[in-house]
Short mmCIF file of C-alpha atoms in Angstrom, two decimals:
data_model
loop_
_atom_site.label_atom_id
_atom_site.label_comp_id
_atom_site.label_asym_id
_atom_site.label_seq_id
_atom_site.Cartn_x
_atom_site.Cartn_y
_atom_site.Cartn_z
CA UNK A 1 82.60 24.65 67.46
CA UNK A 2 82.58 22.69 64.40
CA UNK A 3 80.39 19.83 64.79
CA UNK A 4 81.99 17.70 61.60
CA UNK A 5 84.58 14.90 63.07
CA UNK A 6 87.94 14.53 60.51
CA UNK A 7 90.41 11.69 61.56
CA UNK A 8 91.80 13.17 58.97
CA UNK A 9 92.36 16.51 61.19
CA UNK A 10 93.32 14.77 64.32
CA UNK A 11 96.22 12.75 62.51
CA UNK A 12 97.54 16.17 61.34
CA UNK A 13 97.09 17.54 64.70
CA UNK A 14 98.87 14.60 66.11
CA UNK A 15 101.81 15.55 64.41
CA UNK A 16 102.22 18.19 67.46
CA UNK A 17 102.37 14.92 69.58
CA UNK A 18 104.63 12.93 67.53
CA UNK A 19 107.02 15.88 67.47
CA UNK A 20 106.81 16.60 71.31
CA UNK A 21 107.46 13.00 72.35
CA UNK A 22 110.16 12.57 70.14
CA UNK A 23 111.82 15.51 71.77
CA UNK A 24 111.53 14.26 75.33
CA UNK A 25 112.21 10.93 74.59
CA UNK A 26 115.70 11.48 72.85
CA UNK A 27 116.07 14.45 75.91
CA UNK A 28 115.74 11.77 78.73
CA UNK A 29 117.64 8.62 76.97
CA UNK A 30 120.68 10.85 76.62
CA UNK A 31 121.32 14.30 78.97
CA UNK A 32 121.95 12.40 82.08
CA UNK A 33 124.67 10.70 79.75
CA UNK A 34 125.82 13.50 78.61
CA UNK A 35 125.72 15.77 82.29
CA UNK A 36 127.90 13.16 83.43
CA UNK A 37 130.72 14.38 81.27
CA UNK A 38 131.09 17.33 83.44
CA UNK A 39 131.73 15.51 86.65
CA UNK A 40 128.13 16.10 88.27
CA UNK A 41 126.63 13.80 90.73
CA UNK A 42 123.44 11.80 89.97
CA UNK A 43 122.13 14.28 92.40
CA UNK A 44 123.12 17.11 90.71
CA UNK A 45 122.17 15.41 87.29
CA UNK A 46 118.40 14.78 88.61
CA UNK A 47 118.01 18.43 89.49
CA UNK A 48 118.88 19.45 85.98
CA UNK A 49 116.19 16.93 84.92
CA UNK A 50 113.25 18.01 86.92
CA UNK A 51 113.58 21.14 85.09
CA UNK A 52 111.10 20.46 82.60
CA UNK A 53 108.08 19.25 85.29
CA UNK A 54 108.85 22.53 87.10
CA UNK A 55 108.34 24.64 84.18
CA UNK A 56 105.29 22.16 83.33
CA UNK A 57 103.53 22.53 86.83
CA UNK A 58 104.21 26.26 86.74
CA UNK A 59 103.48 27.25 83.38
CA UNK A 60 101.03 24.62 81.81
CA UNK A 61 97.88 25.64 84.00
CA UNK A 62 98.38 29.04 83.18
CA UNK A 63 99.26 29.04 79.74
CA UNK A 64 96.51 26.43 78.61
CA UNK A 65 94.03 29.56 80.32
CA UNK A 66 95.84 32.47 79.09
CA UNK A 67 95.54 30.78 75.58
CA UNK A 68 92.09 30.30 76.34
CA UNK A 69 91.74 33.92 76.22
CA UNK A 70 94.00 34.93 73.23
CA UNK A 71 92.40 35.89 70.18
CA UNK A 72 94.24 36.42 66.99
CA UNK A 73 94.09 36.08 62.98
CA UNK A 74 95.55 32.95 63.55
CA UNK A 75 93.46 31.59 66.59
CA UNK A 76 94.43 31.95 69.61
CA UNK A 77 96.89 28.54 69.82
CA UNK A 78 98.32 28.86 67.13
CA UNK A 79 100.89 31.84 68.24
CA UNK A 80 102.14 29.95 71.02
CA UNK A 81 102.82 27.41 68.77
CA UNK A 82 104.46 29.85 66.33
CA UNK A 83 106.54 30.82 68.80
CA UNK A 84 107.56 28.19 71.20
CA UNK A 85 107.98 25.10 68.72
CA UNK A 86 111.22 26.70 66.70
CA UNK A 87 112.80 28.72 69.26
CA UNK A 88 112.74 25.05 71.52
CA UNK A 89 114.25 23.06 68.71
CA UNK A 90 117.18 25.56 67.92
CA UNK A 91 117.92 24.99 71.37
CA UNK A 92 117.48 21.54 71.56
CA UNK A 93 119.64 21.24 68.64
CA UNK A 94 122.42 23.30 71.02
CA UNK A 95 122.52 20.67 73.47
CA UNK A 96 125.14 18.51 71.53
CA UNK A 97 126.83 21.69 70.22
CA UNK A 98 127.29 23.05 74.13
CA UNK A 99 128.28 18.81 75.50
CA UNK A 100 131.40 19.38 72.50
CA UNK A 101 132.50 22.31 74.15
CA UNK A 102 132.93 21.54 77.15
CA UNK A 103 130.71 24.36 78.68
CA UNK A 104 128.52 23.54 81.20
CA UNK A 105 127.34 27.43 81.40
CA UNK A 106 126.15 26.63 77.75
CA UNK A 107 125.02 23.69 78.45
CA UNK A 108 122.60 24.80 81.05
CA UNK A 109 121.34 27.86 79.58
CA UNK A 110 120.24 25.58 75.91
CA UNK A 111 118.51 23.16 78.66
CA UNK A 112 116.56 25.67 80.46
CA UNK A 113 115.52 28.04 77.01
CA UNK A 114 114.46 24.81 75.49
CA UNK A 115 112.52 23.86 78.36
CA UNK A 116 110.80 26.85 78.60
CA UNK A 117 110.18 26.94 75.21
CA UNK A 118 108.84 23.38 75.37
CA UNK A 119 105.98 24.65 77.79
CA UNK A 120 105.21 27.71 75.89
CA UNK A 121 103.44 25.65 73.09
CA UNK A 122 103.15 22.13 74.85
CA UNK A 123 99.27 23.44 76.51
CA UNK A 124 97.87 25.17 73.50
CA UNK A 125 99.14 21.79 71.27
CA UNK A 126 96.99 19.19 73.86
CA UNK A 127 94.54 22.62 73.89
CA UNK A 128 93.47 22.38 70.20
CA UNK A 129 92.44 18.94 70.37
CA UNK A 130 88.78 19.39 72.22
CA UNK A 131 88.88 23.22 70.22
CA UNK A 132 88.31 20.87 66.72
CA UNK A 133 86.78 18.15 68.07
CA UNK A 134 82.79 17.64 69.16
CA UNK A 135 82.54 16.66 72.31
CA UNK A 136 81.30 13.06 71.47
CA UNK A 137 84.21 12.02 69.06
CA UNK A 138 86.94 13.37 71.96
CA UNK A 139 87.81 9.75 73.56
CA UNK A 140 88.66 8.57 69.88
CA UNK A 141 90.60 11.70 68.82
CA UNK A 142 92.35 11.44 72.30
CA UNK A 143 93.33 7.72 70.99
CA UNK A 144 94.57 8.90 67.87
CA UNK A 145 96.55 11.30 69.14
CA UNK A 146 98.21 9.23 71.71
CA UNK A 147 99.31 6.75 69.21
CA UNK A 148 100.98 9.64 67.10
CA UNK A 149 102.41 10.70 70.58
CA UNK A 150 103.54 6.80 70.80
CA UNK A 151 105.05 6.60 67.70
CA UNK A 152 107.07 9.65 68.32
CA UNK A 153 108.42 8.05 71.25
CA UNK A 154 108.83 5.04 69.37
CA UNK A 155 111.24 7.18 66.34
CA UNK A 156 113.32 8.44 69.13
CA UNK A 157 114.48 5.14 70.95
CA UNK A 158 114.76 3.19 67.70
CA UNK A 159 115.60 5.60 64.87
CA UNK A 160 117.55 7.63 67.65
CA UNK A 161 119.83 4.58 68.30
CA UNK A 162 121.44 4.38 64.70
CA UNK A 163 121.97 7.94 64.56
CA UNK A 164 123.62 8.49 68.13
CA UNK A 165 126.16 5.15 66.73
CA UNK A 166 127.00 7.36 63.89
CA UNK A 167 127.50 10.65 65.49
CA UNK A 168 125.64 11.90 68.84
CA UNK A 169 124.89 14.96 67.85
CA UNK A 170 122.68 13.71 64.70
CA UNK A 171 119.64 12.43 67.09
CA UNK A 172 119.42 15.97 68.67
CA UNK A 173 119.24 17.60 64.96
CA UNK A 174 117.49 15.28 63.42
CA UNK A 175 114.88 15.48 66.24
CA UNK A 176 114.74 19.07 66.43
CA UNK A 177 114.13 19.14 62.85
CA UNK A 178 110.90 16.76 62.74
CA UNK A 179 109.41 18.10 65.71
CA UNK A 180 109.29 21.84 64.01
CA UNK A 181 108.38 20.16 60.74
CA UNK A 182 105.61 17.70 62.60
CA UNK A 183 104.11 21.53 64.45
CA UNK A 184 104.83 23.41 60.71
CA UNK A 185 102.02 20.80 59.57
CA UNK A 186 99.29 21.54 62.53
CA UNK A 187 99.53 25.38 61.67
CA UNK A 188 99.77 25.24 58.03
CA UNK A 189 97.11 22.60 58.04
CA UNK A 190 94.95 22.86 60.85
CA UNK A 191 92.26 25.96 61.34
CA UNK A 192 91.11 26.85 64.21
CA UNK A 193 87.85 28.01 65.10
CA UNK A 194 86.14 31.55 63.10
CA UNK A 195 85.14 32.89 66.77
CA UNK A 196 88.92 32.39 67.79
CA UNK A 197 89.94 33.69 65.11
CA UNK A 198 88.80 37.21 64.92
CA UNK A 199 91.22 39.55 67.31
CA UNK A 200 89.08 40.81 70.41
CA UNK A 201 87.58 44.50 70.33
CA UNK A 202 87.74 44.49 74.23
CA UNK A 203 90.57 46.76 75.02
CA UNK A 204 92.52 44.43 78.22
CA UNK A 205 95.40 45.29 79.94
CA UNK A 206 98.25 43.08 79.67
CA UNK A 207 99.17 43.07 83.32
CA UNK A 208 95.11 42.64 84.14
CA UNK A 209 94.95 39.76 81.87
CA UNK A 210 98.05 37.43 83.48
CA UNK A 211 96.93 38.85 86.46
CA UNK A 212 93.02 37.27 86.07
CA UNK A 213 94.75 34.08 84.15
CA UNK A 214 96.76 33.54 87.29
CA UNK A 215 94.00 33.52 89.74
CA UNK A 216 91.50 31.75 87.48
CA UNK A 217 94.22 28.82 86.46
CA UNK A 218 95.97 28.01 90.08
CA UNK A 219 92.46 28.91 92.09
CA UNK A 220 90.79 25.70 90.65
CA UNK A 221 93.54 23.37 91.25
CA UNK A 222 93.70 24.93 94.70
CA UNK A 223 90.06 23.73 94.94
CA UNK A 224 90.42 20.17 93.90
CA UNK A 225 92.88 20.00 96.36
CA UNK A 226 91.65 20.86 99.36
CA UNK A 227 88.48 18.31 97.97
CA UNK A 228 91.77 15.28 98.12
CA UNK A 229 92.72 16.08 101.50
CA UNK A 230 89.19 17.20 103.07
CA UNK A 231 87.02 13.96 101.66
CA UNK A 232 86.17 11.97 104.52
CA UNK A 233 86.48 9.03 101.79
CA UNK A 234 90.11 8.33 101.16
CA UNK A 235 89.41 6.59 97.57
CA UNK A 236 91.03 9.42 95.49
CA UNK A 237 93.91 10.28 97.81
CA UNK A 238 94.92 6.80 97.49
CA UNK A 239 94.81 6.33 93.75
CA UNK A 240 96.45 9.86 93.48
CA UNK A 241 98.94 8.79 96.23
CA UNK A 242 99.29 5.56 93.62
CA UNK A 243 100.23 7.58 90.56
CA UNK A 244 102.76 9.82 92.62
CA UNK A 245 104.37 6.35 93.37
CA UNK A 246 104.63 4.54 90.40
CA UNK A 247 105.65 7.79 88.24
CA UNK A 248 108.63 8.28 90.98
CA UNK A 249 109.59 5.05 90.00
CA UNK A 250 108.97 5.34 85.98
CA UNK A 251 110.90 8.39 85.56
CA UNK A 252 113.53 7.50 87.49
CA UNK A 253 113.91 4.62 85.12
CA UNK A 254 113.39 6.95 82.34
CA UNK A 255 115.92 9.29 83.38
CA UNK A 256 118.71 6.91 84.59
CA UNK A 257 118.69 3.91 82.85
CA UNK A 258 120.79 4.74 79.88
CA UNK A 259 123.64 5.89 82.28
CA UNK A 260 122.81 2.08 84.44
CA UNK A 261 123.19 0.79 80.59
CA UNK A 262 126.63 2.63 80.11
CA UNK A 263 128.31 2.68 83.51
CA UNK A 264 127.14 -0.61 85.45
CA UNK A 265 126.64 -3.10 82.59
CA UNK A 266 129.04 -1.72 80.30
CA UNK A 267 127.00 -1.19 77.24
CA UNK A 268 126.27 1.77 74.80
CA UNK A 269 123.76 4.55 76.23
CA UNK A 270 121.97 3.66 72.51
CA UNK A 271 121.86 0.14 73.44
CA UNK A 272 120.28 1.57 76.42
CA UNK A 273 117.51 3.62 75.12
CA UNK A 274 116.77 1.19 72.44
CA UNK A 275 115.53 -1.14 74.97
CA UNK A 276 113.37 1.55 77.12
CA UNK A 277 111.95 1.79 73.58
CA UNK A 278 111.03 -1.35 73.87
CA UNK A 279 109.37 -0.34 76.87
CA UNK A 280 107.53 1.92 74.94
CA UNK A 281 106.56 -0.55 72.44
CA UNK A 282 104.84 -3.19 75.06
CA UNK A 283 103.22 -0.04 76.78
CA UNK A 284 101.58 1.34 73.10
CA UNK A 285 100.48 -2.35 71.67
CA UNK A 286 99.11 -3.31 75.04
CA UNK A 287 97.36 -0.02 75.69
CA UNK A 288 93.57 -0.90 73.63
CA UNK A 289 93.36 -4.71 75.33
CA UNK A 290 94.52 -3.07 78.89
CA UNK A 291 91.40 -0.83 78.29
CA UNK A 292 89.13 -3.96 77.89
CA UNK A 293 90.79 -6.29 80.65
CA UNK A 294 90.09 -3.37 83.09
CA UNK A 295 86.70 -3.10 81.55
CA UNK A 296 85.91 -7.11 82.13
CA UNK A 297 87.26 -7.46 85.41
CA UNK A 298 87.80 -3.79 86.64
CA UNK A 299 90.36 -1.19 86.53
CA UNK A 300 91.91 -1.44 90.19
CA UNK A 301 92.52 -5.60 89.33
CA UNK A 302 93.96 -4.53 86.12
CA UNK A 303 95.96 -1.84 88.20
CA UNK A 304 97.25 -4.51 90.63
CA UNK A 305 98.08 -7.01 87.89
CA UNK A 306 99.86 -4.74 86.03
CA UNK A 307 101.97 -3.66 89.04
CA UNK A 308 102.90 -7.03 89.53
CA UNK A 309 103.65 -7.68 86.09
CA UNK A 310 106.18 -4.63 86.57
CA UNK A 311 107.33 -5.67 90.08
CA UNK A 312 108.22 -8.98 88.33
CA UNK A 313 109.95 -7.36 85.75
CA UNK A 314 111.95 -5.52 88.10
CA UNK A 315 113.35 -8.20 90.23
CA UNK A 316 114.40 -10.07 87.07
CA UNK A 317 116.24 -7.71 85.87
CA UNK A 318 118.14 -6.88 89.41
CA UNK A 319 119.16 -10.24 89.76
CA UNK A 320 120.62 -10.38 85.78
CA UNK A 321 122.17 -7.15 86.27
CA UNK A 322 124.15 -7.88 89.59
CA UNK A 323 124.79 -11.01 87.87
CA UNK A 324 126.50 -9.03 84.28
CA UNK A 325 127.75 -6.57 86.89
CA UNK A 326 129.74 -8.87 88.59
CA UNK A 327 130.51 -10.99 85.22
CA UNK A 328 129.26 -13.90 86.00
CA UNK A 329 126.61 -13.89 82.77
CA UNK A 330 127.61 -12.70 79.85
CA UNK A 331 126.53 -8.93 79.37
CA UNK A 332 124.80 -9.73 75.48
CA UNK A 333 122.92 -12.54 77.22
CA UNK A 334 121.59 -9.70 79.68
CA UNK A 335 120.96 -7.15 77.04
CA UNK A 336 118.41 -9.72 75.13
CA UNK A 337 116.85 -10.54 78.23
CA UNK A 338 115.88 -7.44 79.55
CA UNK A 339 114.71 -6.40 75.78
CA UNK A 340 111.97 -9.39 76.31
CA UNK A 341 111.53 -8.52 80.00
CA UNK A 342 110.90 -4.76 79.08
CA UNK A 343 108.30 -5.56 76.62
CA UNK A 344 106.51 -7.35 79.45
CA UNK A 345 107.04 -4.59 81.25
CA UNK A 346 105.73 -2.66 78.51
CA UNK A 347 102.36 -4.53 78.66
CA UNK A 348 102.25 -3.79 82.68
CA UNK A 349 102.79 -0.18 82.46
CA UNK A 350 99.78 -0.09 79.85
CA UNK A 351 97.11 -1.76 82.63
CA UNK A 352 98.84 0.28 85.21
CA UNK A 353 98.35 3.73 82.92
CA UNK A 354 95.41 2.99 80.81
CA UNK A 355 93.13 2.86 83.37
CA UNK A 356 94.51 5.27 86.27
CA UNK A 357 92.73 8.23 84.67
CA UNK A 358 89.56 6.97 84.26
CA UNK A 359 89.57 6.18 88.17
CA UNK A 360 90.17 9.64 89.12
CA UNK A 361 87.52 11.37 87.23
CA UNK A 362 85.06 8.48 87.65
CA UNK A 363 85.51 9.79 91.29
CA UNK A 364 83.50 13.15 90.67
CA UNK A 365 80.74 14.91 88.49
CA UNK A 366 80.77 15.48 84.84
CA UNK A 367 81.52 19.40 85.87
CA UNK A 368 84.37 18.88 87.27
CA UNK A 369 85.87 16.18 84.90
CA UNK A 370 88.30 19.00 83.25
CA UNK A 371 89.65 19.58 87.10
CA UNK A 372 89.77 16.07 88.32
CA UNK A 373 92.12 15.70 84.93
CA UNK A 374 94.45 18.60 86.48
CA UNK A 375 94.71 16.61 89.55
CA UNK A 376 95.87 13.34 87.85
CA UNK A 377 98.78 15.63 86.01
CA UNK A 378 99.55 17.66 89.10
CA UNK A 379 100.61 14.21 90.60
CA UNK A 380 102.33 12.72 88.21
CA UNK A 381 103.85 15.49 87.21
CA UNK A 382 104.96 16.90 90.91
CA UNK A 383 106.43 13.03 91.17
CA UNK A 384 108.87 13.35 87.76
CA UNK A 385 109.96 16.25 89.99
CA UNK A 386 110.71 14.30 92.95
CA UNK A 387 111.93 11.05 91.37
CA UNK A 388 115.23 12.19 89.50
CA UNK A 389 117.17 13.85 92.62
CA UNK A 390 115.80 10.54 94.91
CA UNK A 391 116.62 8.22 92.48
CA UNK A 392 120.39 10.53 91.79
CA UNK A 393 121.03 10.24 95.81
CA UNK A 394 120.90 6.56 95.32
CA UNK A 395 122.98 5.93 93.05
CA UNK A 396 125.26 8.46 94.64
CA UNK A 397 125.82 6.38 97.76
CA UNK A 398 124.77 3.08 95.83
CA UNK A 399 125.79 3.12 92.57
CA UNK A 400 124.15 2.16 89.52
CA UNK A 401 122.72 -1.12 90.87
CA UNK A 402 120.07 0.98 93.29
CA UNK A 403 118.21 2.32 90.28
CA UNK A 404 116.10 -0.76 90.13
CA UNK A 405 116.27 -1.39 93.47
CA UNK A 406 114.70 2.26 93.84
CA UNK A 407 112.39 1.96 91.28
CA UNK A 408 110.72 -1.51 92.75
CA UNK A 409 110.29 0.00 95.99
CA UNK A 410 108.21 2.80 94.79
CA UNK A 411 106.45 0.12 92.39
CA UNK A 412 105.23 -2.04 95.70
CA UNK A 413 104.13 1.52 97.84
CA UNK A 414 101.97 2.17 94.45
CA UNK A 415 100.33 -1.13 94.77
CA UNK A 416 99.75 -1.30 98.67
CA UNK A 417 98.38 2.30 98.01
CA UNK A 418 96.23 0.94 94.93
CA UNK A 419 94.11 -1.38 97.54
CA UNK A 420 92.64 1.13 99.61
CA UNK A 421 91.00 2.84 96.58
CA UNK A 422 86.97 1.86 96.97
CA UNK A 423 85.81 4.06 94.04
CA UNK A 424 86.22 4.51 90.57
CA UNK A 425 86.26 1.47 89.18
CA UNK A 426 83.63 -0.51 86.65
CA UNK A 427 83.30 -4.19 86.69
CA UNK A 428 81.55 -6.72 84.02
CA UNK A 429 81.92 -4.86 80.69
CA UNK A 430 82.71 -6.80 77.45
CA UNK A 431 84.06 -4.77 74.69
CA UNK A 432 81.21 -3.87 73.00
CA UNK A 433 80.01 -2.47 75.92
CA UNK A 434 83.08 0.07 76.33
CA UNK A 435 82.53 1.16 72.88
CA UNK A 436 79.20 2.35 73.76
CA UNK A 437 80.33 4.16 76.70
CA UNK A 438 82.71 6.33 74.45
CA UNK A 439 80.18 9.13 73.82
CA UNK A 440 79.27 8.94 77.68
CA UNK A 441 83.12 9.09 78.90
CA UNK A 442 83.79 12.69 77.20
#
């Protein structure tokens, strides 16, 4: 490990992040949209879209270890990388090509290559960070990184709005052409390690090395599991129970809201994702003070307020939606409202997220930080698999109007879950004193 710190580096290597997020981003705002043009159901529709946190629960574990154990001239991220980053923007880029056609057999099979091809090289991207990085820099080099992962997100709602206006094919090729120029820059620009980069002189069989990978990657989470359910302290079931929650409701917001844009208010599917960018915006400037408020008066508070900042949110926008819905407000009266109401929203989300992860490995020893971490993903991943096809049955028997409806419930289980967490939280700290817990938090 190279002990030097270059924010120099992790802006480069944040690139992979920008890229990534503005690939999902553009990928949720506008596939339900454009599924819908084949007659599915929002059931069918939110099976399509869980396809991505299946391939991420399977395949993320296991490739982030099988990397770990890849040695090459290039390093041993770098190839997966290499490979997955084009071959999942060609195939991105199909996605408007196979909606034109008409062919839902095309259609499908560019949405499942590119999600496989998105979790090829999404583990060895988030991999290389703590590969580069000394351990006592990691917490700011995570920041960085986020914010280029933020900003990403940010390109895609905004930027992606005036191109999907002009044609709505241009979002999916302009995308798919930064996010393999934004991963050309980490490998052209980023080195990885000399020890990882000199090819191994251990002769392994392939089969015996997936075959190790496998038991080494799935047996730990299988341990950390069994610690959830076993504990006779319920602290971090709850909070994990928490996250499930609130990311059922998130993504199904995330996932259906441009179609609840389009079909119930009448409004463009741009006009849609433009204001979950907004969203996004609240969540990415709130994100550093939601990190001190929970540091002054303690994460689960700042949890709890945030949910109810969200809860809030949600209710508004209900009522002003039935209300556009059944014309008695004017729909561009709506649209401006819920911009300012998601921006709250925005700020919510960042208490709510900002300090969720923290809790969890706050909950267990510095050894088994890295595992604890696994845990928080497991769960919110495992709920962006459940929350499209609940949220799509919904709206099936519902219509549009249930998505918020949906989404608030799962908001107020989160926060009746949040108050039987006991542990994990800190209480007291000004500012200062975060910043000189950094080097401690790694």
């Amino acid at each position: 490990m190279n002990e030097k710190f270059s924010y120099k580096r992790i802006f480069i290597l944040g690139f992979g992040f920008f890229g990534i997020s503005i690939i999902w981003a553009l990928y949720n705002a506008y596939v339900p949209v454009f599924l819908k043009d084949f007659a599915l159901s929002s059931f069918i529709i939110g099976i399509v879209m869980v396809i991505d946190n299946v391939f991420a629960i399977v395949m993320l574990p296991y490739l982030g270890a099988l990397s770990d154990k890849t040695r090459t001239r290039l390093g041993r991220r770098m190839p997966y990388i290499l490979i997955g980053a084009p071959s999942a923007a060609i195939f991105f880029a199909l996605i408007p090509v196979a909606r034109a056609h008409k062919n839902l057999a095309l259609m499908m099979g560019t949405i499942i290559l590119m999600n496989f091809f998105m979790a090829v090289f999404r583990s060895p991207v988030i991999a290389l960070m703590p590969d580069i990085t000394p351990s006592r820099f990691r917490s700011q080099a995570n920041g960085i990184i986020n914010f280029m992962g933020g900003l990403g997100a940010l390109f895609a709602y905004f930027g992606g709005k005036a191109l999907y206006d002009i044609n709505y094919a241009l979002p999916f090729y302009v995308g798919a052409a930064m996010m393999l120029i934004a991963n050309l820059l980490v490998v052209i620009f980023i080195k990885e390690p000399e020890e990882y980069r000199k090819p191994s002189k251990e002769k392994v069989k392939l089969w015996e090395l997936l075959k190790k990978t496998s038991h080494e990657s799935f047996g730990e989470l299988k341990e950390n599991l069994k610690d959830v359910f076993a504990s006779q302290e319920k602290s971090l079931l709850f909070i994990l129970l928490a996250i499930f929650l609130w990311f059922i409701a998130f993504n199904s917001l995330e996932t259906f809201f441009t179609s609840y844009a389009k079909f119930e208010l009448g409004i463009k599917e741009s006009t849609g994702a433009f204001l979950l960018g907004l969203f996004a915006l609240g969540f990415m400037v709130f994100s550093i003070p939601a990190g001190f408020i929970g540091g002054r008066i303690g994460r689960k508070k700042t949890i709890t307020l945030g949910l109810f900042v969200i809860i809030a949110v949600m209710l508004i926008a209900l009522y002003l939606g039935t209300q556009a819905a059944s014309g008695k407000i004017e729909v561009n009266f709506v649209v401006k409202a819920f911009a300012g109401l998601f921006l709250l929203g925005g700020f919510g989300w960042g208490m709510v997220n900002v300090n969720s992860l923290p809790m969890v490995v706050d909950m267990t020893t510095e050894e088994k930080v890295g595992g604890y971490t696994g845990l928080y993903y497991f769960f919110s991943m495992a709920a962006n698999i459940f929350a499209p096809p609940l949220s799509g049955i919904a709206i099936d028997h519902f219509g549009y109007q249930s998505l918020l409806i949906f989404a608030t419930i799962f908001f107020v289980l989160a926060l009746i879950a949040v108050q039987f967490v006991r542990r994990g939280d800190i209480v007291g700290q000004k500012p200062q004193d975060i910043y000189e817990l950094i080097p401690d938090m790694d």
